[in-house]
XYZ file of C-alpha atoms in Angstrom:
726
model
C -22.617 16.496 19.294
C -23.900 12.936 19.877
C -21.632 10.285 21.364
C -22.155 8.050 18.305
C -20.959 10.756 15.934
C -17.946 11.585 18.088
C -16.754 8.009 18.404
C -17.154 7.475 14.659
C -15.012 10.530 14.009
C -12.333 9.318 16.404
C -12.116 5.877 14.830
C -12.273 7.221 11.295
C -9.490 9.703 11.837
C -7.227 7.143 13.488
C -7.759 4.665 10.662
C -6.754 7.103 7.953
C -3.903 8.726 9.841
C -1.449 6.812 7.696
C -3.134 7.456 4.374
C -2.188 9.950 1.794
C -4.967 11.916 0.314
C -2.907 12.544 -2.739
C -0.785 10.943 -5.404
C 2.984 10.637 -5.087
C 3.506 13.724 -2.960
C 2.137 16.118 -5.557
C -0.189 17.816 -3.117
C -0.917 18.044 0.599
C -2.223 15.184 2.686
C -5.829 15.261 3.813
C -5.498 13.757 7.245
C -3.137 13.182 10.069
C -3.644 12.050 13.620
C -1.773 10.371 16.412
C -3.549 7.655 18.335
C -2.213 6.599 21.722
C -3.650 3.638 23.584
C -4.925 4.377 27.084
C -4.766 1.707 29.822
C -6.556 -1.445 28.723
C -9.986 -2.125 30.168
C -11.398 -5.592 30.639
C -14.915 -6.052 29.370
C -17.222 -8.923 28.680
C -16.314 -12.082 26.773
C -15.166 -11.754 23.185
C -17.077 -13.272 20.321
C -15.304 -15.874 18.241
C -16.339 -14.743 14.784
C -16.319 -17.317 12.044
C -16.460 -20.226 14.529
C -18.993 -21.738 16.929
C -17.923 -20.423 20.284
C -15.270 -19.982 22.936
C -14.308 -22.712 25.335
C -11.286 -22.402 27.609
C -10.004 -25.670 29.060
C -9.237 -25.658 32.759
C -5.825 -24.252 33.601
C -5.535 -22.261 30.393
C -4.724 -18.586 30.254
C -8.071 -16.849 30.261
C -6.698 -13.844 28.470
C -8.840 -14.509 25.443
C -11.917 -14.711 27.592
C -11.900 -10.970 27.920
C -11.548 -8.313 25.314
C -9.452 -5.211 25.532
C -11.037 -1.973 24.450
C -8.398 0.742 24.773
C -9.523 4.287 25.179
C -8.414 6.386 22.259
C -6.514 9.595 22.741
C -6.640 11.585 19.535
C -3.959 14.262 19.619
C -3.874 16.872 16.893
C -0.689 18.868 17.457
C -1.696 21.557 19.899
C -5.393 20.736 20.023
C -7.037 19.308 23.148
C -7.283 15.536 23.123
C -10.307 13.606 24.270
C -10.392 10.020 25.448
C -13.113 7.766 24.111
C -15.377 6.137 26.713
C -14.611 2.588 27.710
C -16.711 0.197 25.685
C -17.179 -1.964 28.758
C -18.736 0.886 30.697
C -21.781 1.337 28.494
C -24.616 -0.886 27.414
C -25.381 -2.165 23.942
C -28.808 -1.558 22.467
C -28.331 -3.914 19.557
C -25.541 -6.304 18.694
C -23.952 -5.501 15.352
C -23.965 -7.972 12.538
C -20.491 -9.533 12.396
C -19.116 -10.054 8.925
C -17.264 -13.286 8.309
C -16.059 -15.423 5.448
C -18.204 -18.335 4.255
C -18.166 -21.227 6.687
C -18.331 -24.096 4.205
C -14.882 -25.388 5.075
C -13.564 -28.536 3.393
C -14.249 -31.522 5.648
C -15.483 -29.449 8.565
C -18.557 -30.196 10.641
C -21.191 -27.506 11.102
C -23.054 -27.871 14.401
C -26.645 -26.651 14.782
C -26.772 -23.722 17.161
C -29.398 -25.512 19.219
C -26.836 -27.968 20.591
C -24.366 -25.299 21.684
C -24.753 -24.362 25.355
C -25.838 -20.754 25.562
C -23.300 -20.142 28.289
C -20.437 -20.338 25.818
C -21.982 -18.117 23.158
C -20.715 -14.631 24.014
C -22.464 -11.436 23.154
C -21.254 -9.185 20.384
C -19.592 -5.855 21.035
C -21.868 -2.852 21.427
C -22.510 -0.831 18.322
C -20.755 2.488 18.085
C -24.106 4.165 17.793
C -25.255 2.759 21.137
C -22.637 4.464 23.314
C -24.392 6.959 25.581
C -21.743 8.776 27.607
C -21.126 12.431 26.889
C -17.848 13.421 25.331
C -16.142 16.515 23.948
C -16.182 16.905 20.180
C -13.143 16.572 17.968
C -11.186 19.799 18.090
C -13.572 21.511 20.479
C -16.011 22.961 17.945
C -19.046 20.967 18.942
C -21.714 23.296 17.596
C -20.260 23.339 14.106
C -19.525 19.623 14.095
C -23.109 18.790 15.097
C -24.364 20.496 11.966
C -22.389 18.194 9.706
C -24.343 15.697 7.654
C -22.760 12.434 8.751
C -24.068 9.420 6.819
C -25.298 6.405 8.724
C -23.337 3.171 8.450
C -23.401 -0.337 9.886
C -22.416 -0.402 13.576
C -19.153 -2.248 12.890
C -18.911 -1.078 9.351
C -17.646 1.443 6.936
C -16.449 4.368 8.999
C -13.693 4.829 6.423
C -16.123 6.577 4.056
C -16.866 9.127 6.722
C -13.203 9.449 7.633
C -12.103 10.234 4.108
C -14.730 12.946 3.814
C -13.876 14.536 7.147
C -10.115 14.255 6.730
C -9.761 17.505 4.867
C -11.294 19.388 7.789
C -8.839 17.695 10.128
C -5.907 18.670 7.919
C -6.866 22.322 8.174
C -6.257 22.154 11.925
C -2.893 20.429 11.759
C 0.455 22.112 10.954
C 2.074 20.690 7.839
C 5.558 20.961 9.320
C 6.522 18.714 12.234
C 9.527 19.602 14.363
C 12.008 17.187 15.929
C 11.234 14.330 13.547
C 14.561 14.591 11.751
C 18.136 15.037 12.784
C 18.572 18.223 10.772
C 17.451 21.254 12.816
C 16.189 23.216 9.818
C 13.172 22.711 7.582
C 14.122 23.559 4.020
C 11.549 24.868 1.597
C 13.655 26.593 -1.037
C 12.841 25.497 -4.599
C 15.144 23.118 -6.403
C 16.134 24.500 -9.790
C 18.749 23.604 -12.378
C 19.020 23.234 -16.160
C 17.416 19.958 -17.201
C 19.752 17.524 -18.940
C 18.260 15.277 -21.606
C 20.204 12.095 -22.459
C 21.689 12.265 -25.943
C 21.031 8.574 -26.658
C 17.305 8.678 -25.841
C 14.865 8.691 -28.781
C 13.328 12.103 -29.298
C 10.378 10.996 -31.380
C 8.200 7.927 -31.700
C 8.913 7.651 -35.410
C 12.559 6.985 -34.505
C 11.793 3.723 -32.734
C 10.604 0.286 -33.770
C 8.603 -2.177 -31.742
C 10.145 -5.126 -33.561
C 12.525 -7.026 -31.275
C 16.156 -7.143 -32.352
C 17.177 -10.375 -34.081
C 17.978 -13.029 -31.496
C 16.596 -10.977 -28.588
C 15.453 -13.097 -25.651
C 12.908 -12.006 -23.093
C 12.280 -13.250 -19.570
C 8.991 -15.162 -19.198
C 6.466 -14.069 -16.604
C 6.122 -16.043 -13.387
C 3.446 -18.719 -13.401
C 1.531 -17.060 -10.586
C 2.290 -13.597 -9.198
C 0.832 -14.772 -5.870
C 4.122 -16.660 -5.401
C 6.115 -13.428 -5.521
C 7.111 -10.921 -2.837
C 7.674 -7.292 -3.787
C 10.223 -4.769 -2.447
C 9.741 -1.088 -3.223
C 12.716 1.293 -2.898
C 12.547 4.974 -3.789
C 15.629 5.177 -6.001
C 16.850 8.664 -5.040
C 16.796 7.728 -1.342
C 17.797 4.054 -1.382
C 21.470 3.813 -2.309
C 24.008 5.897 -4.193
C 27.074 4.997 -6.210
C 30.402 6.681 -6.685
C 29.862 9.743 -8.863
C 26.139 10.028 -8.136
C 24.499 13.413 -8.737
C 22.807 15.017 -5.724
C 21.311 18.448 -6.386
C 20.477 21.026 -3.744
C 20.988 20.776 -0.005
C 21.066 17.052 0.905
C 19.287 17.881 4.174
C 16.304 19.181 2.202
C 13.671 16.461 1.962
C 12.617 17.603 -1.506
C 16.066 17.912 -3.059
C 17.751 15.186 -5.095
C 19.907 13.203 -2.713
C 21.911 11.125 -5.156
C 20.484 7.612 -4.962
C 20.820 6.041 -8.396
C 20.405 2.911 -10.517
C 23.958 1.689 -9.977
C 23.527 2.061 -6.230
C 20.289 0.075 -6.387
C 21.875 -2.655 -8.507
C 24.702 -3.013 -6.005
C 22.153 -3.906 -3.303
C 20.232 -6.608 -5.170
C 21.865 -9.332 -3.090
C 20.721 -7.545 0.063
C 17.165 -7.469 -1.290
C 17.250 -11.108 -2.346
C 18.785 -12.190 0.977
C 15.719 -10.808 2.751
C 13.613 -13.119 0.593
C 12.169 -10.769 -2.012
C 11.602 -12.001 -5.556
C 10.431 -8.811 -7.278
C 11.559 -5.189 -7.348
C 9.085 -2.369 -7.896
C 10.654 1.001 -8.683
C 9.351 4.533 -9.035
C 9.533 6.198 -12.490
C 12.985 6.654 -14.015
C 11.969 9.102 -16.760
C 13.788 12.428 -17.128
C 12.052 14.648 -14.579
C 11.681 18.320 -13.837
C 13.899 19.613 -10.996
C 11.158 19.016 -8.414
C 10.808 15.386 -9.474
C 13.216 13.494 -7.227
C 10.347 10.980 -6.867
C 9.896 10.560 -10.619
C 6.362 11.902 -10.989
C 7.150 15.129 -12.902
C 8.209 13.563 -16.237
C 9.632 15.485 -19.177
C 10.989 12.682 -21.376
C 9.028 9.434 -21.432
C 11.719 7.471 -23.277
C 14.814 8.732 -21.518
C 16.425 7.834 -18.182
C 16.924 10.766 -15.822
C 20.706 11.449 -15.808
C 20.572 11.927 -12.037
C 19.634 8.244 -11.817
C 21.964 6.958 -14.509
C 21.779 5.836 -18.115
C 19.662 3.466 -20.162
C 22.554 1.026 -19.941
C 22.402 1.268 -16.149
C 18.692 0.540 -16.258
C 19.140 -2.466 -18.534
C 21.894 -3.738 -16.263
C 19.534 -3.513 -13.278
C 16.896 -5.559 -15.116
C 19.451 -8.084 -16.349
C 20.961 -8.558 -12.886
C 17.514 -9.116 -11.424
C 16.739 -11.747 -14.028
C 20.049 -13.498 -13.375
C 18.936 -13.872 -9.760
C 15.520 -15.253 -10.757
C 13.867 -11.956 -9.818
C 11.514 -9.604 -11.669
C 11.138 -5.856 -12.256
C 7.915 -3.860 -12.089
C 8.364 -0.442 -13.647
C 6.173 2.501 -12.603
C 4.655 3.780 -15.833
C 3.460 7.264 -14.842
C 1.614 8.413 -17.980
C -1.247 10.384 -16.479
C 0.559 13.696 -16.786
C 3.782 15.521 -17.572
C 5.634 17.888 -15.267
C 5.269 21.682 -15.388
C 5.986 21.777 -19.118
C 3.915 24.871 -19.917
C 2.124 27.891 -18.488
C -1.441 28.868 -19.255
C -2.399 32.148 -20.887
C -4.441 33.783 -18.157
C -5.444 31.936 -15.009
C -4.828 28.251 -14.351
C -8.076 27.676 -12.447
C -10.550 24.915 -13.253
C -13.542 26.505 -14.974
C -15.548 23.479 -16.070
C -15.934 21.304 -19.148
C -18.318 23.737 -20.844
C -15.606 26.380 -21.265
C -13.050 26.388 -24.113
C -9.746 24.664 -23.452
C -7.139 27.018 -22.067
C -4.407 28.356 -24.308
C -0.697 27.823 -23.636
C 1.335 30.992 -23.169
C 4.828 29.473 -23.002
C 6.683 26.175 -22.669
C 8.933 25.796 -19.647
C 10.702 22.600 -20.736
C 11.211 20.448 -23.747
C 8.903 17.437 -23.839
C 9.699 14.091 -25.450
C 8.730 12.245 -27.480
C 8.237 15.270 -29.718
C 4.796 14.237 -30.859
C 3.377 14.761 -27.361
C 4.194 18.453 -27.388
C 1.189 19.253 -29.562
C -1.327 21.087 -27.304
C -4.101 18.752 -28.456
C -2.559 15.985 -26.337
C -3.265 17.900 -23.100
C -6.667 18.388 -21.503
C -5.859 22.071 -20.730
C -8.732 22.510 -18.293
C -6.809 24.054 -15.407
C -5.843 22.814 -11.961
C -7.958 20.375 -9.983
C -9.602 21.835 -6.887
C -12.294 19.274 -6.052
C -11.324 15.610 -5.862
C -14.981 14.581 -5.665
C -15.833 16.123 -9.040
C -15.753 13.301 -11.634
C -14.943 15.699 -14.475
C -11.964 17.128 -12.638
C -10.691 13.685 -11.661
C -9.889 12.790 -15.258
C -9.428 16.196 -16.894
C -7.842 18.651 -14.456
C -4.131 19.082 -13.735
C -2.822 17.685 -10.466
C -2.022 20.619 -8.169
C -0.104 22.722 -8.514
C 1.252 22.303 -12.066
C 1.388 18.698 -13.314
C -0.055 19.028 -16.824
C -2.674 16.400 -17.609
C -2.650 14.431 -20.844
C -5.926 14.176 -22.726
C -6.139 10.407 -22.360
C -9.593 10.376 -23.977
C -7.985 11.448 -27.280
C -7.361 8.338 -29.448
C -4.181 9.886 -30.888
C -2.827 10.516 -27.397
C -3.738 6.969 -26.458
C -1.793 5.657 -29.460
C 1.344 7.468 -28.350
C 1.199 6.497 -24.680
C 0.569 2.835 -25.557
C 3.495 2.890 -27.976
C 5.710 4.276 -25.188
C 4.617 1.420 -22.907
C 5.346 -1.256 -25.515
C 8.734 0.284 -26.244
C 9.836 -0.090 -22.612
C 8.946 -3.796 -22.657
C 10.838 -4.362 -25.871
C 13.788 -2.163 -24.977
C 14.400 -3.152 -21.363
C 12.641 -6.518 -20.766
C 10.567 -5.217 -17.845
C 8.099 -7.678 -16.293
C 5.255 -5.397 -15.340
C 3.955 -1.851 -15.062
C 2.675 -0.191 -11.930
C -0.136 1.988 -13.248
C -0.067 5.242 -11.334
C -3.112 7.436 -10.626
C -5.305 4.793 -12.234
C -8.699 6.371 -11.651
C -7.499 9.758 -12.902
C -7.074 8.582 -16.498
C -9.961 8.574 -18.992
C -11.878 5.278 -18.671
C -11.817 4.777 -22.455
C -8.023 4.577 -22.377
C -7.623 1.544 -20.142
C -9.329 -1.232 -22.151
C -7.162 -0.364 -25.173
C -4.050 -0.181 -23.054
C -4.573 -3.549 -21.384
C -5.542 -5.397 -24.554
C -2.678 -4.069 -26.618
C 0.058 -4.111 -23.972
C -0.847 -7.603 -22.716
C -0.920 -8.945 -26.285
C 2.415 -7.332 -27.143
C 4.072 -8.646 -23.974
C 2.726 -12.144 -24.692
C 4.350 -12.056 -28.157
C 7.672 -11.541 -26.368
C 7.008 -14.502 -24.067
C 5.623 -12.502 -21.130
C 2.230 -14.193 -20.988
C 1.383 -12.984 -17.501
C 2.591 -9.394 -17.741
C 1.919 -7.731 -14.373
C -0.303 -4.629 -14.406
C -1.214 -3.537 -10.857
C -3.345 -0.417 -10.617
C -2.786 2.192 -7.941
C -6.402 2.933 -7.021
C -6.780 4.940 -3.846
C -10.168 3.841 -2.525
C -11.866 2.231 0.447
C -14.291 0.408 -1.871
C -13.612 -3.105 -3.127
C -16.228 -2.479 -5.801
C -14.064 0.222 -7.352
C -11.162 -2.198 -7.645
C -13.385 -5.000 -8.965
C -14.712 -2.672 -11.652
C -11.180 -2.045 -12.913
C -10.232 -5.740 -13.108
C -11.009 -8.214 -15.863
C -9.839 -9.332 -19.321
C -9.497 -5.711 -20.468
C -8.403 -4.357 -17.101
C -5.762 -4.599 -14.432
C -4.673 -8.023 -13.215
C -3.650 -6.726 -9.768
C -4.238 -3.725 -7.521
C -3.109 -2.129 -4.288
C -5.348 -3.392 -1.488
C -6.176 0.049 -0.152
C -9.583 -1.071 1.177
C -7.857 -3.564 3.475
C -5.065 -1.142 4.398
C -7.581 1.493 5.466
C -9.678 -1.014 7.380
C -6.852 -3.055 8.968
C -4.305 -0.508 10.111
C -5.680 0.052 13.596
C -5.956 -3.674 14.247
C -2.431 -4.395 13.027
C -1.040 -1.609 15.207
C -2.777 -3.095 18.253
C -5.220 -0.209 18.603
C -8.413 -1.914 17.429
C -10.104 -5.324 17.479
C -8.739 -8.046 15.239
C -12.244 -8.523 13.884
C -11.378 -5.681 11.505
C -9.011 -8.094 9.759
C -11.820 -10.603 9.419
C -14.148 -7.967 8.025
C -11.742 -6.792 5.347
C -10.957 -10.348 4.191
C -14.672 -11.065 3.995
C -15.251 -7.861 2.016
C -12.389 -8.650 -0.387
C -13.738 -12.154 -1.030
C -17.368 -11.112 -1.332
C -16.679 -8.554 -4.035
C -13.550 -9.861 -5.768
C -13.701 -13.611 -5.236
C -10.554 -15.367 -6.419
C -9.213 -12.076 -7.802
C -8.533 -11.055 -4.186
C -5.393 -13.204 -4.465
C -4.005 -10.556 -6.838
C -4.209 -7.624 -4.442
C -0.954 -6.138 -3.184
C -1.029 -6.233 0.615
C 1.072 -3.662 2.509
C 1.404 -1.765 5.778
C 3.142 1.333 4.402
C 4.294 2.858 1.100
C 5.755 6.103 -0.177
C 2.226 7.537 -0.017
C 1.459 6.760 3.624
C 3.027 7.261 7.013
C 5.508 4.613 7.978
C 3.843 1.854 9.967
C 5.980 2.360 13.081
C 5.918 5.554 15.059
C 8.454 6.416 17.714
C 6.777 4.582 20.573
C 5.395 1.461 18.881
C 6.921 -1.818 20.128
C 8.972 -3.569 17.470
C 6.915 -6.727 17.882
C 3.888 -4.913 16.490
C 5.689 -4.542 13.151
C 6.714 -8.196 13.156
C 3.101 -9.292 13.582
C 2.004 -6.942 10.797
C 4.691 -8.271 8.438
C 3.522 -11.793 9.233
C 0.023 -10.834 8.205
C 1.272 -9.228 4.986
C 3.254 -12.360 4.091
C 0.849 -15.086 5.221
C -2.573 -13.658 4.409
C -4.149 -13.788 0.981
C -2.517 -11.446 -1.525
C 0.865 -10.388 -2.911
C 3.154 -8.938 -0.211
C 4.596 -5.460 -0.809
C 7.240 -4.040 1.573
C 8.440 -0.440 1.391
C 12.182 0.158 1.744
C 13.369 0.762 5.289
C 10.514 -1.216 6.813
C 12.833 -4.227 6.946
C 15.124 -2.065 9.117
C 12.254 -0.807 11.311
C 12.291 2.801 10.122
C 9.921 4.919 12.205
C 8.021 8.126 11.648
C 6.347 10.668 13.887
C 2.645 10.584 13.022
C 2.275 14.323 12.951
C 2.342 16.791 10.089
C 2.665 15.726 6.470
C 3.885 12.167 5.826
C 5.952 13.246 2.815
C 8.932 13.650 2.590
C 9.680 12.365 6.096
C 8.771 8.840 5.033
C 11.404 9.054 2.275
C 14.641 8.989 4.243
C 18.107 8.310 2.874
C 18.950 4.648 3.360
C 22.577 4.950 2.249
C 25.193 5.599 4.965
C 26.364 9.031 3.842
C 22.868 10.379 3.289
C 22.049 13.489 5.306
C 18.263 13.236 5.298
C 17.929 10.954 8.297
C 15.564 10.333 11.136
C 16.717 8.772 14.379
C 15.632 5.336 13.164
C 17.279 5.651 9.744
C 20.606 7.107 10.864
C 23.726 5.139 9.991
C 24.258 2.285 7.565
C 20.846 0.646 7.336
C 21.749 -2.255 5.042
C 22.262 -4.353 8.149
C 21.446 -7.982 7.461
C 21.948 -8.822 11.143
C 19.344 -6.380 12.439
C 16.465 -7.985 14.358
C 13.740 -6.971 11.921
C 15.719 -8.007 8.828
C 16.355 -11.411 10.383
C 12.718 -11.802 11.402
C 11.527 -10.853 7.926
C 13.951 -13.349 6.425
C 12.527 -16.126 8.646
C 8.968 -15.231 7.674
C 9.898 -15.157 3.994
C 11.474 -18.603 4.217
C 8.361 -20.092 5.800
C 6.195 -18.549 3.070
C 8.496 -19.972 0.413
C 8.401 -23.466 1.924
C 4.603 -23.646 2.326
C 2.648 -23.228 -0.923
C -0.578 -22.875 1.052
C 0.656 -19.510 2.374
C 0.973 -18.269 -1.192
C -1.872 -19.932 -3.076
C -4.228 -21.359 -0.484
C -7.852 -20.478 0.116
C -8.230 -18.528 3.350
C -10.676 -19.192 6.196
C -10.999 -17.153 9.369
C -10.835 -19.300 12.532
C -10.820 -16.698 15.285
C -11.102 -12.915 15.614
C -11.267 -10.989 18.888
C -14.217 -8.636 18.819
C -13.521 -5.910 21.347
C -9.806 -5.231 21.301
C -6.344 -6.381 20.240
C -5.566 -10.043 20.633
C -5.834 -13.238 18.612
C -6.502 -13.440 14.912
C -6.314 -16.950 13.454
C -6.873 -18.167 9.925
C -6.194 -21.243 7.812
C -4.697 -21.372 4.335
C -5.637 -24.607 2.551
C -3.978 -25.825 -0.641
C -3.487 -29.251 -2.212
C -4.665 -31.118 0.850
C -2.619 -29.198 3.402
C -3.952 -26.879 6.076
C -1.622 -24.231 7.509
C -2.983 -22.459 10.585
C -1.648 -18.961 11.271
C -2.323 -17.557 14.755
C -1.333 -13.936 15.435
C -1.454 -11.973 18.660
C -1.669 -8.182 18.343
C -1.817 -7.671 22.113
C 1.076 -6.825 24.409
C 0.386 -9.853 26.593
C 0.154 -13.595 25.969
C -3.227 -14.765 24.701
C -5.020 -18.074 24.170
C -7.661 -19.147 21.668
C -9.558 -22.370 21.037
C -11.145 -22.749 17.608
C -12.329 -25.167 14.946
C -10.053 -26.293 12.130
C -10.621 -28.530 9.124
C -11.930 -31.901 10.299
C -10.435 -33.961 7.480
C -7.081 -32.229 7.038
C -6.491 -31.658 10.762
C -8.582 -34.392 12.460
C -8.790 -34.886 16.243
C -5.507 -36.197 17.625
C -3.337 -34.569 14.970
C -0.204 -32.740 16.107
C 0.594 -29.444 14.423
C 4.103 -28.043 14.799
C 5.028 -24.364 14.765
C 7.315 -23.523 11.856
C 8.524 -20.389 13.643
C 9.179 -22.041 17.015
C 10.488 -25.599 16.853
C 9.755 -26.110 20.539
C 6.016 -25.510 20.245
C 3.278 -27.819 18.996
C -0.446 -28.154 19.559
C -2.776 -31.117 19.146
C -6.307 -31.061 17.835
C -9.150 -32.600 19.813
C -12.760 -33.603 19.199
C -15.214 -31.410 21.101
C -18.623 -32.598 22.217
C -20.857 -32.513 19.174
C -18.166 -33.284 16.628
C -15.617 -31.451 14.558
C -11.970 -30.771 15.303
C -10.618 -27.965 17.472
C -7.196 -26.530 18.195
C -6.159 -24.753 21.397
C -3.237 -22.363 20.883
C -1.280 -20.064 23.172
C 0.580 -17.148 21.603
C 3.052 -14.830 23.360
C 2.721 -11.060 23.260
C 3.122 -9.815 19.680
C 3.718 -13.401 18.624
C 2.853 -15.453 15.552
C 2.510 -19.190 15.138
C 2.446 -21.053 11.833
C 1.073 -24.489 12.656
C 1.416 -27.354 10.187
C 0.722 -31.054 10.393
C 4.016 -32.779 9.472
C 3.966 -34.733 6.224
C 3.571 -38.480 6.667
């Protein structure tokens, strides 16, 4: 197997180690890997992408004058690991094209390259395809791997495409059960079963409900700009319980119901607000089948699951949020129902040219009643190929989530009526749209037009509708946005591209590349992407050995870079996860003190407002709140290290103010010297650090014009530099 192919595989697998290859834990993950940094190796000078060059004043730390290219050790639970060759030890045949954001910065001076001394223009990193040293193949099956058809890609480019395709092969080599990750010594796999309880006060049919607001009803207006908001996402069953909560099954079983409920969540709203969050996103609260502790096996689309509470409890949660000036985003999972019926004969996918399968028996009642007609289900069998476009929107999610026929106009009518009813009934402020690309394309334009118009009639003129689109392609997200589409989306392309850089395992130029890609394809709509480092559908960002400072830098990037910040529960308390085996359910620990599904990092009462990470997050949130540029500003890359972890600097500019954010993903202090805006931060201006009152830096005028800023950043440090108001 060629060196280029091997190194691509290594990088691809490490990037997607944290990604689900599924939706909401309904089926197995497609990839898992553990990447451990080998001793750092100094190589040639790093390229300052997005700026003119690198100049280190005498006496400065020269740390940024070299790049760190850690060897990668890819360990696959019992398989031999192989270290990647040192980038500095091989020659480059051709320098890769470095992606960067447009350089037309307000008030800046662009210098012709002819006047820049060649001595300070460093060379680019070698392309992955140019590495010549021999290396063992991934997993030790070189002959078979060499036969694989691996598509070509840009040298610094889209190895994520390749990684997603190869991930399934990796998963086949990795055990799905990881030992020693949790405090309980036993892995439970017994099924959870009990008689389903349907709330007596929930409507059983759509013809029982009206969409006319009650006389005198008042609804909470939408925020002016969702980019101002910060989102916290707890998994209700695992977050906090109340007295009298209803756990079912062994509480040490990761797939049982552990007893977290709506009252428990409501009691912790002050904790969530104290951290700085303005918006709560929750998983579905519909009545679910016994396996649906997560909410994605719905049986009653207009009833609250009794294990979570009552409709009154839900309305109280929304009301208490609104009293605090906060908002609620409600996960509207309408792609499928739970295991409501069995097929007559086999349940296998047999294609669109075969008759729809017949139903042999119903396992559960389904509400509203009208949905129980077989014509509202696709009835094509269980999905077995995620690359098949027909299966994506017609087949059941494995193993038994029954797919609605969302191409049927009558089915569309009913699901849209359900959505409107929740807005009217509970005053929710937005819907998270689950499994977005698995619903018939004809459904979404109707949904968005009608739901947005209905919400606007109630005073919610900016009703939030983020789509959960698992993709590495910005184009796929852009295609779903627009007047008749989503007005926000999960930034999975950036998550997939950025993770290695944020964890200090890859060059910070990856961050520059993903911002450039977002802007190129989405333009201003990139402001509406939810930025995150972990969710219920990924590994937790921290593993057991990652320094805490790495998380703090990553949270800074989530909060200060372009987009809407999303933080998964427990991240603010530095929950950790072993990156081995299946991510789910080990990334869904009990947060409440008496929970029994605990890892070492989540043990004990985790609602600790004095913990280091909670306090750091609170500080970062306050800075974001105080500086509008960090929420609404245009973003310009100022510095990105090309060959390893280190400095990443960018400016956010809004209403005549430039805020310069300088991050250091390396475990040692680093220095960078870069151009800033010449009119907003002219030579001689002093910029003070909002995170460290004792630090400031002054701009200077380099030979040839413009304005530059020299900044030192400690290991895993962040600076937010602002010119004080006059």
